[in-house]
mmCIF file of C-alpha atoms in Angstrom:
data_model
loop_
_atom_site.group_PDB
_atom_site.id
_atom_site.type_symbol
_atom_site.label_atom_id
_atom_site.label_comp_id
_atom_site.label_asym_id
_atom_site.label_seq_id
_atom_site.Cartn_x
_atom_site.Cartn_y
_atom_site.Cartn_z
ATOM 1 C CA MET A 27 -23.202 105.783 12.041
ATOM 2 C CA SER A 28 -20.252 107.824 13.351
ATOM 3 C CA LEU A 29 -20.041 105.622 16.440
ATOM 4 C CA ARG A 30 -19.970 102.461 14.366
ATOM 5 C CA LEU A 31 -17.227 103.823 12.122
ATOM 6 C CA ALA A 32 -15.204 104.757 15.199
ATOM 7 C CA ASN A 33 -15.549 101.251 16.578
ATOM 8 C CA LEU A 34 -14.484 99.706 13.260
ATOM 9 C CA THR A 35 -11.442 102.005 13.103
ATOM 10 C CA THR A 36 -10.463 101.068 16.647
ATOM 11 C CA ILE A 37 -10.763 97.323 15.928
ATOM 12 C CA ARG A 38 -8.681 97.568 12.743
ATOM 13 C CA LEU A 39 -5.925 99.408 14.632
ATOM 14 C CA LEU A 40 -5.933 96.656 17.231
ATOM 15 C CA GLN A 41 -5.689 94.019 14.459
ATOM 16 C CA ASP A 42 -2.530 95.618 13.121
ATOM 17 C CA ASN A 43 -0.799 95.765 16.528
ATOM 18 C CA LEU A 44 -2.013 92.530 18.201
ATOM 19 C CA PRO A 45 -0.545 89.064 17.491
ATOM 20 C CA PRO A 46 -2.585 86.754 15.177
ATOM 21 C CA LEU A 47 -3.990 84.629 17.992
ATOM 22 C CA LEU A 48 -5.428 87.632 19.791
ATOM 23 C CA VAL A 49 -6.992 89.303 16.768
ATOM 24 C CA PRO A 50 -10.754 89.594 17.362
ATOM 25 C CA GLN A 51 -13.050 88.198 14.700
ATOM 26 C CA LEU A 52 -14.784 90.854 12.652
ATOM 27 C CA ARG A 53 -17.766 89.719 10.562
ATOM 28 C CA GLU A 54 -19.382 92.163 8.254
ATOM 29 C CA ARG A 55 -21.941 89.647 6.889
ATOM 30 C CA HIS A 56 -23.016 86.275 8.200
ATOM 31 C CA THR A 57 -22.749 84.731 4.718
ATOM 32 C CA LYS A 58 -19.064 85.567 4.201
ATOM 33 C CA HIS A 59 -16.025 84.248 5.885
ATOM 34 C CA TRP A 60 -14.072 86.866 7.750
ATOM 35 C CA ASP A 61 -10.791 85.777 6.215
ATOM 36 C CA PRO A 62 -10.494 87.112 2.616
ATOM 37 C CA LYS A 63 -8.188 84.275 1.524
ATOM 38 C CA TRP A 64 -11.233 81.984 1.179
ATOM 39 C CA LYS A 65 -12.755 84.199 -1.499
ATOM 40 C CA SER A 66 -11.019 82.400 -4.360
ATOM 41 C CA LEU A 67 -11.997 78.999 -2.959
ATOM 42 C CA ARG A 68 -15.608 80.051 -2.694
ATOM 43 C CA ARG A 69 -15.473 81.108 -6.325
ATOM 44 C CA GLN A 70 -14.133 77.681 -7.328
ATOM 45 C CA LYS A 71 -17.049 75.908 -5.636
ATOM 46 C CA VAL A 72 -19.415 77.179 -8.310
ATOM 47 C CA MET A 73 -19.201 75.761 -11.848
ATOM 48 C CA LYS A 74 -20.854 77.651 -14.627
ATOM 49 C CA VAL A 75 -22.576 75.280 -17.023
ATOM 50 C CA ASP A 76 -23.747 76.315 -20.445
ATOM 51 C CA LEU A 77 -27.189 74.758 -20.681
ATOM 52 C CA PRO A 78 -28.414 73.921 -24.172
ATOM 53 C CA ASN A 79 -31.426 75.547 -25.627
ATOM 54 C CA PHE A 80 -34.020 72.791 -25.389
ATOM 55 C CA ARG A 81 -36.505 74.759 -27.444
ATOM 56 C CA GLU A 82 -34.146 74.814 -30.390
ATOM 57 C CA LYS A 83 -34.959 72.309 -33.128
ATOM 58 C CA PRO A 84 -32.368 70.867 -35.531
ATOM 59 C CA GLU A 85 -34.761 71.431 -38.422
ATOM 60 C CA ASP A 86 -34.660 75.198 -37.831
ATOM 61 C CA LEU A 87 -30.861 75.416 -38.035
ATOM 62 C CA THR A 88 -28.870 75.797 -41.194
ATOM 63 C CA GLU A 89 -26.123 73.407 -42.212
ATOM 64 C CA GLU A 90 -23.436 75.849 -41.115
ATOM 65 C CA GLN A 91 -25.040 76.325 -37.703
ATOM 66 C CA VAL A 92 -25.252 72.578 -37.167
ATOM 67 C CA ARG A 93 -21.611 72.198 -38.137
ATOM 68 C CA ALA A 94 -20.620 75.014 -35.751
ATOM 69 C CA LYS A 95 -22.476 73.387 -32.851
ATOM 70 C CA LEU A 96 -20.905 69.990 -33.546
ATOM 71 C CA LYS A 97 -17.466 71.611 -33.705
ATOM 72 C CA GLU A 98 -18.179 73.436 -30.429
ATOM 73 C CA HIS A 99 -18.914 70.137 -28.679
ATOM 74 C CA GLY A 100 -16.056 68.300 -30.352
ATOM 75 C CA ILE A 101 -18.278 65.917 -32.342
ATOM 76 C CA LEU A 102 -17.398 64.826 -35.841
ATOM 77 C CA PRO A 103 -20.139 65.381 -38.439
ATOM 78 C CA PRO A 104 -22.100 62.238 -39.299
ATOM 79 C CA ARG A 105 -21.193 60.379 -42.462
ATOM 80 C CA PRO A 106 -23.619 58.444 -44.625
ATOM 81 C CA TRP A 107 -23.191 54.750 -43.724
ATOM 82 C CA VAL A 108 -24.258 52.654 -46.673
ATOM 83 C CA GLU A 109 -22.716 49.345 -45.608
ATOM 84 C CA LYS A 110 -24.766 46.989 -43.454
ATOM 85 C CA PRO A 111 -23.089 44.287 -41.393
ATOM 86 C CA PHE A 112 -24.392 40.777 -41.963
ATOM 87 C CA PHE A 113 -23.339 37.285 -40.927
ATOM 88 C CA ILE A 114 -23.459 34.332 -43.307
ATOM 89 C CA SER A 115 -23.900 31.196 -41.214
ATOM 90 C CA SER A 116 -25.022 28.922 -44.053
ATOM 91 C CA THR A 117 -25.218 28.842 -47.822
ATOM 92 C CA GLY A 118 -28.430 29.234 -49.767
ATOM 93 C CA GLY A 119 -28.543 25.750 -51.230
ATOM 94 C CA ILE A 120 -26.678 22.577 -52.100
ATOM 95 C CA PHE A 121 -23.753 23.176 -54.444
ATOM 96 C CA GLU A 122 -22.928 20.329 -56.833
ATOM 97 C CA PRO A 123 -25.629 17.999 -55.455
ATOM 98 C CA TYR A 124 -25.016 14.278 -55.468
ATOM 99 C CA VAL A 125 -26.949 12.325 -58.096
ATOM 100 C CA PRO A 126 -28.111 9.035 -56.549
ATOM 101 C CA PRO A 127 -27.875 6.037 -58.900
ATOM 102 C CA GLU A 128 -31.198 4.671 -60.049
ATOM 103 C CA GLY A 129 -32.307 1.612 -58.150
ATOM 104 C CA ASP A 130 -29.919 2.214 -55.238
ATOM 105 C CA GLY A 131 -30.680 -0.105 -52.337
ATOM 106 C CA LYS A 132 -32.392 -2.636 -54.583
ATOM 107 C CA ILE A 133 -29.813 -3.588 -57.228
ATOM 108 C CA SER A 134 -26.996 -5.887 -56.179
ATOM 109 C CA PRO A 135 -23.372 -4.978 -57.070
ATOM 110 C CA ILE A 136 -23.148 -8.339 -58.829
ATOM 111 C CA HIS A 137 -25.789 -7.168 -61.284
ATOM 112 C CA MET A 138 -24.595 -5.391 -64.435
ATOM 113 C CA GLN A 139 -26.332 -2.123 -63.592
ATOM 114 C CA GLY A 140 -25.069 -2.278 -60.017
ATOM 115 C CA ALA A 141 -21.475 -2.760 -61.219
ATOM 116 C CA LYS A 142 -21.874 0.241 -63.534
ATOM 117 C CA GLN A 143 -23.019 2.364 -60.588
ATOM 118 C CA LYS A 144 -19.940 1.344 -58.601
ATOM 119 C CA LEU A 145 -17.699 2.373 -61.507
ATOM 120 C CA GLN A 146 -19.348 5.806 -61.754
ATOM 121 C CA PHE A 147 -18.945 6.252 -58.020
ATOM 122 C CA LEU A 148 -15.190 5.622 -58.289
ATOM 123 C CA GLU A 149 -14.887 8.198 -61.079
ATOM 124 C CA LYS A 150 -16.468 10.909 -58.926
ATOM 125 C CA LYS A 151 -14.494 9.899 -55.862
ATOM 126 C CA SER A 152 -11.458 12.031 -56.769
ATOM 127 C CA LYS A 153 -13.322 15.331 -56.239
ATOM 128 C CA THR A 154 -14.720 14.017 -52.977
ATOM 129 C CA MET A 155 -11.242 13.128 -51.728
ATOM 130 C CA MET A 156 -9.963 16.608 -52.628
ATOM 131 C CA ALA A 157 -12.860 18.171 -50.706
ATOM 132 C CA ILE A 158 -12.175 15.937 -47.678
ATOM 133 C CA ARG A 159 -8.537 16.997 -47.814
ATOM 134 C CA LYS A 160 -9.612 20.652 -47.726
ATOM 135 C CA ILE A 161 -11.914 19.951 -44.776
ATOM 136 C CA ARG A 162 -8.932 18.470 -42.934
ATOM 137 C CA MET A 163 -7.115 21.787 -43.391
ATOM 138 C CA PHE A 164 -9.658 23.246 -40.921
ATOM 139 C CA GLU A 165 -10.370 20.024 -38.971
ATOM 140 C CA GLU A 166 -7.256 17.989 -38.486
ATOM 141 C CA ASP A 167 -9.109 15.094 -36.815
ATOM 142 C CA PHE A 168 -11.802 14.760 -39.498
ATOM 143 C CA ASP A 169 -12.522 11.110 -40.255
ATOM 144 C CA THR A 170 -15.378 9.838 -42.402
ATOM 145 C CA THR A 171 -16.130 6.882 -40.109
ATOM 146 C CA ALA A 172 -16.336 9.040 -36.978
ATOM 147 C CA PHE A 173 -18.249 11.704 -38.886
ATOM 148 C CA CYS A 174 -20.911 9.163 -39.935
ATOM 149 C CA LYS A 175 -21.611 8.412 -36.272
ATOM 150 C CA GLU A 176 -21.880 12.129 -35.537
ATOM 151 C CA ALA A 177 -24.148 12.603 -38.560
ATOM 152 C CA GLU A 178 -26.413 9.780 -37.362
ATOM 153 C CA ASN A 179 -26.753 11.445 -33.945
ATOM 154 C CA ILE A 180 -27.621 14.770 -35.607
ATOM 155 C CA TYR A 181 -30.150 13.023 -37.855
ATOM 156 C CA VAL A 182 -31.883 11.294 -34.913
ATOM 157 C CA LYS A 183 -31.831 14.394 -32.700
ATOM 158 C CA MET A 184 -33.352 16.551 -35.426
ATOM 159 C CA HIS A 185 -36.281 14.160 -35.932
ATOM 160 C CA GLU A 186 -36.887 13.894 -32.185
ATOM 161 C CA LEU A 187 -36.990 17.674 -31.784
ATOM 162 C CA MET A 188 -39.272 17.949 -34.809
ATOM 163 C CA ALA A 189 -41.669 15.450 -33.226
ATOM 164 C CA LYS A 190 -41.568 17.447 -29.958
ATOM 165 C CA LYS A 191 -41.908 20.749 -31.893
ATOM 166 C CA ASP A 192 -38.934 22.229 -30.068
ATOM 167 C CA TRP A 193 -38.228 25.009 -32.550
ATOM 168 C CA ASP A 194 -35.750 26.799 -30.247
ATOM 169 C CA ASN A 195 -33.201 23.985 -30.009
ATOM 170 C CA ILE A 196 -33.706 22.512 -33.474
ATOM 171 C CA THR A 197 -31.599 25.308 -35.001
ATOM 172 C CA ASP A 198 -28.536 23.617 -33.447
ATOM 173 C CA TYR A 199 -29.074 20.689 -35.827
ATOM 174 C CA VAL A 200 -30.498 22.315 -38.999
ATOM 175 C CA THR A 201 -29.318 25.340 -40.949
ATOM 176 C CA GLU A 202 -31.310 28.483 -41.570
ATOM 177 C CA ARG A 203 -31.986 27.293 -45.102
ATOM 178 C CA ALA A 204 -33.454 23.940 -43.977
ATOM 179 C CA TYR A 205 -35.428 25.351 -41.023
ATOM 180 C CA PRO A 206 -38.524 26.443 -43.044
ATOM 181 C CA GLU A 207 -38.665 23.045 -44.739
ATOM 182 C CA VAL A 208 -38.551 21.231 -41.379
ATOM 183 C CA ILE A 209 -41.392 23.181 -39.766
ATOM 184 C CA HIS A 210 -43.561 23.253 -42.903
ATOM 185 C CA ASN A 211 -47.048 21.776 -42.455
ATOM 186 C CA VAL A 212 -46.329 20.460 -38.940
ATOM 187 C CA GLU A 213 -48.704 22.731 -37.043
ATOM 188 C CA ASN A 214 -51.741 21.077 -35.392
ATOM 189 C CA LYS A 215 -50.288 17.610 -35.976
ATOM 190 C CA THR A 216 -48.939 14.901 -33.685
ATOM 191 C CA ILE A 217 -45.836 13.083 -34.918
ATOM 192 C CA HIS A 218 -44.489 9.775 -33.631
ATOM 193 C CA TRP A 219 -41.077 8.874 -35.052
ATOM 194 C CA LYS A 220 -38.556 6.231 -34.082
ATOM 195 C CA LEU A 221 -35.365 4.864 -35.618
ATOM 196 C CA ILE A 222 -35.426 1.101 -35.225
ATOM 197 C CA LYS A 223 -32.161 -0.051 -36.797
ATOM 198 C CA ASN A 224 -29.634 0.491 -39.582
ATOM 199 C CA ILE A 225 -30.015 -1.817 -42.555
ATOM 200 C CA GLU A 226 -26.666 -0.549 -43.856
ATOM 201 C CA LEU A 227 -24.151 1.558 -41.987
ATOM 202 C CA PRO A 228 -24.237 5.242 -43.003
ATOM 203 C CA ARG A 229 -21.412 6.324 -45.278
ATOM 204 C CA VAL A 230 -20.151 9.509 -46.915
ATOM 205 C CA VAL A 231 -20.829 9.371 -50.653
ATOM 206 C CA HIS A 232 -20.159 12.974 -51.648
ATOM 207 C CA ALA A 233 -18.201 15.979 -50.358
ATOM 208 C CA ARG A 234 -17.669 19.460 -51.723
ATOM 209 C CA CYS A 235 -16.179 22.761 -50.522
ATOM 210 C CA THR A 236 -16.794 26.293 -51.712
ATOM 211 C CA ASP A 237 -15.924 29.842 -50.691
ATOM 212 C CA VAL A 238 -18.358 32.730 -50.226
ATOM 213 C CA ILE A 239 -17.370 36.363 -50.962
ATOM 214 C CA THR A 240 -13.723 35.791 -49.952
ATOM 215 C CA LYS A 241 -11.335 32.907 -50.479
ATOM 216 C CA GLU A 242 -10.912 32.391 -46.727
ATOM 217 C CA ASN A 243 -14.648 32.096 -46.003
ATOM 218 C CA VAL A 244 -15.004 28.378 -46.788
ATOM 219 C CA PHE A 245 -18.087 26.177 -46.392
ATOM 220 C CA GLY A 246 -18.055 22.398 -46.544
ATOM 221 C CA GLN A 247 -20.881 20.033 -47.467
ATOM 222 C CA THR A 248 -20.958 16.266 -47.136
ATOM 223 C CA THR A 249 -23.704 13.919 -48.336
ATOM 224 C CA VAL A 250 -24.344 10.902 -46.110
ATOM 225 C CA ARG A 251 -26.303 7.868 -47.281
ATOM 226 C CA PHE A 252 -28.750 6.502 -44.672
ATOM 227 C CA HIS A 253 -30.428 3.125 -45.228
ATOM 228 C CA THR A 254 -32.506 2.569 -42.095
ATOM 229 C CA GLN A 255 -35.696 1.052 -40.779
ATOM 230 C CA GLN A 256 -38.036 3.634 -39.263
ATOM 231 C CA MET A 257 -41.485 4.024 -37.799
ATOM 232 C CA LEU A 258 -43.521 7.128 -38.575
ATOM 233 C CA ALA A 259 -47.105 8.014 -37.716
ATOM 234 C CA VAL A 260 -48.730 11.403 -38.255
ATOM 235 C CA TYR A 261 -52.045 12.302 -36.627
ATOM 236 C CA ASP A 262 -54.163 15.365 -37.279
ATOM 237 C CA ARG A 263 -55.563 17.657 -34.597
ATOM 238 C CA PHE A 264 -58.542 15.346 -34.048
ATOM 239 C CA GLY A 265 -56.345 12.305 -33.446
ATOM 240 C CA ARG A 266 -57.051 10.661 -36.802
ATOM 241 C CA LEU A 267 -54.205 8.852 -38.542
ATOM 242 C CA MET A 268 -53.067 10.748 -41.640
ATOM 243 C CA HIS A 269 -49.865 9.002 -42.639
ATOM 244 C CA GLY A 270 -47.805 5.966 -41.670
ATOM 245 C CA SER A 271 -48.342 3.539 -38.833
ATOM 246 C CA GLU A 272 -47.008 2.909 -35.328
ATOM 247 C CA ILE A 273 -47.019 -0.856 -35.923
ATOM 248 C CA ILE A 274 -45.565 -1.268 -39.408
ATOM 249 C CA ALA A 275 -41.913 -0.297 -39.882
ATOM 250 C CA LYS A 276 -40.593 0.692 -43.292
ATOM 251 C CA ASP A 277 -37.194 0.709 -44.962
ATOM 252 C CA VAL A 278 -36.044 4.243 -45.745
ATOM 253 C CA LEU A 279 -33.175 5.237 -48.051
ATOM 254 C CA GLU A 280 -32.190 8.899 -47.754
ATOM 255 C CA TYR A 281 -29.322 11.129 -48.842
ATOM 256 C CA ILE A 282 -28.866 13.861 -46.221
ATOM 257 C CA VAL A 283 -26.568 16.838 -46.871
ATOM 258 C CA PHE A 284 -24.638 18.198 -43.870
ATOM 259 C CA GLU A 285 -22.972 21.603 -43.922
ATOM 260 C CA LYS A 286 -20.414 23.359 -41.759
ATOM 261 C CA HIS A 287 -18.898 26.837 -41.802
ATOM 262 C CA LEU A 288 -15.281 25.671 -41.850
ATOM 263 C CA ALA A 289 -13.814 29.162 -41.494
ATOM 264 C CA ASN A 290 -15.755 29.677 -38.268
ATOM 265 C CA VAL A 291 -13.948 28.330 -35.206
ATOM 266 C CA TYR A 292 -17.271 27.670 -33.470
ATOM 267 C CA GLY A 293 -18.983 26.202 -36.555
ATOM 268 C CA LYS A 294 -20.633 22.786 -36.357
ATOM 269 C CA TRP A 295 -22.150 20.285 -38.731
ATOM 270 C CA ARG A 296 -25.854 20.782 -39.373
ATOM 271 C CA ILE A 297 -28.416 19.388 -41.790
ATOM 272 C CA GLN A 298 -28.644 21.496 -44.942
ATOM 273 C CA GLY A 299 -31.174 19.500 -46.951
ATOM 274 C CA LYS A 300 -32.146 16.198 -48.494
ATOM 275 C CA ILE A 301 -31.488 15.061 -52.040
ATOM 276 C CA ILE A 302 -34.539 13.726 -53.852
ATOM 277 C CA PRO A 303 -33.575 12.096 -57.186
ATOM 278 C CA ASP A 304 -35.531 12.815 -60.340
ATOM 279 C CA TRP A 305 -36.262 9.148 -61.005
ATOM 280 C CA LEU A 306 -38.068 8.773 -57.672
ATOM 281 C CA PRO A 307 -41.848 8.498 -58.192
ATOM 282 C CA PRO A 308 -43.900 11.225 -56.494
ATOM 283 C CA LYS A 309 -45.328 10.386 -53.113
ATOM 284 C CA GLU A 310 -49.028 10.093 -52.587
ATOM 285 C CA PRO A 311 -50.566 12.901 -50.526
ATOM 286 C CA SER A 312 -51.594 12.193 -46.972
ATOM 287 C CA ALA A 313 -55.118 10.991 -46.449
ATOM 288 C CA THR A 314 -57.321 13.732 -45.087
ATOM 289 C CA THR A 315 -60.453 12.671 -43.264
ATOM 290 C CA TYR A 316 -63.581 14.724 -42.852
ATOM 291 C CA LEU A 317 -66.789 14.259 -40.934
ATOM 292 C CA LYS A 318 -69.423 12.820 -43.205
ATOM 293 C CA PRO A 319 -72.515 15.008 -43.026
ATOM 294 C CA ALA A 320 -75.844 13.327 -42.325
ATOM 295 C CA GLU A 321 -77.995 12.819 -45.348
ATOM 296 C CA GLU A 322 -81.110 14.927 -45.290
ATOM 297 C CA THR A 323 -84.194 13.319 -46.807
ATOM 298 C CA PRO A 324 -86.360 15.757 -48.706
ATOM 299 C CA PRO A 325 -89.826 16.293 -47.218
ATOM 300 C CA ALA A 326 -92.646 14.296 -48.821
ATOM 301 C CA LEU A 327 -94.813 16.233 -51.208
ATOM 302 C CA PRO A 328 -98.571 16.248 -50.569
ATOM 303 C CA ALA A 329 -100.577 13.803 -52.690
ATOM 304 C CA GLU A 330 -102.092 15.408 -55.769
ATOM 305 C CA VAL A 331 -105.856 15.198 -56.098
ATOM 306 C CA PRO A 332 -106.746 13.833 -59.530
ATOM 307 C CA PRO A 333 -108.951 16.157 -61.595
ATOM 308 C CA PRO A 334 -112.639 15.159 -61.923
ATOM 309 C CA GLU A 335 -113.479 13.022 -64.911
ATOM 310 C CA GLU A 336 -115.345 14.874 -67.648
ATOM 311 C CA LYS A 337 -118.404 13.103 -68.902
ATOM 312 C CA GLU A 338 -118.862 13.078 -72.610
ATOM 313 C CA ILE A 339 -122.319 14.142 -73.670
ATOM 314 C CA SER A 340 -123.441 12.897 -76.994
ATOM 315 C CA LYS A 341 -125.172 15.165 -79.380
ATOM 316 C CA GLU A 342 -128.064 12.774 -79.758
ATOM 317 C CA SER A 343 -129.037 13.058 -76.150
ATOM 318 C CA ASN A 344 -129.512 16.761 -76.473
ATOM 319 C CA PRO A 345 -133.160 17.737 -76.698
#
């Protein structure tokens, strides 16, 4: 030990007297650098991390302890959030529905009742014009003639998608309110539908606007009158005809309500529902066919043996 200390003393004396380039390297340990100026840098290489206690449960902590831990990590305490965000893309029904005149499509305007219907239509036209004016506040290029062509395309596309049972794309043409009514009772059925021609050009007969929750959230509804000739045939899952025919075309008069979220920049016109007047007679249900079971004949009963005839014995013959 004394020899080693002497050698260390001699080397340190040489370090003080020799120039820096000639100073011999002295290493006390192989894990440390010989130059002490790197000590602080080695200390900065290591970061002390406070690991959380993973065995600690929030249920076991008091309210004050939870608040202290949140404050330690710089997290604001949670607040009770009662409000729920929701998006209203369509209204829940038809506001101020149009009342179709009785006998529409059959009574001529020359007839007395037809002239009365025309007069009532002109009386209600003022509210419709005010609603159309409000629609033009959101759509500057809104025109009833051009809209009728767009409505006819939406009407045809909706029926084609319904016949194909394309439920993913049909929501682009019907609202969320009308969607359940469109897909009702369509499962396990084959539908053939075709629009043949227009008997009368479609026209806007009714228009209304309303606001939901706020004054700026405006919805618009327009009722379009369709008088067309269509072909409809509905088959069940066994291929039996339930309703309509693919050969016979029928005249159809319908009042379809279209709705648009006017306040939404990306809103578009979609089918909201169909107006069915009270004076319309109820439709007959579709014919449902069943397999007629084979008649089973009851088995023949065995022939009954007649009882033996009893012979009457007179009292006189007795001995």
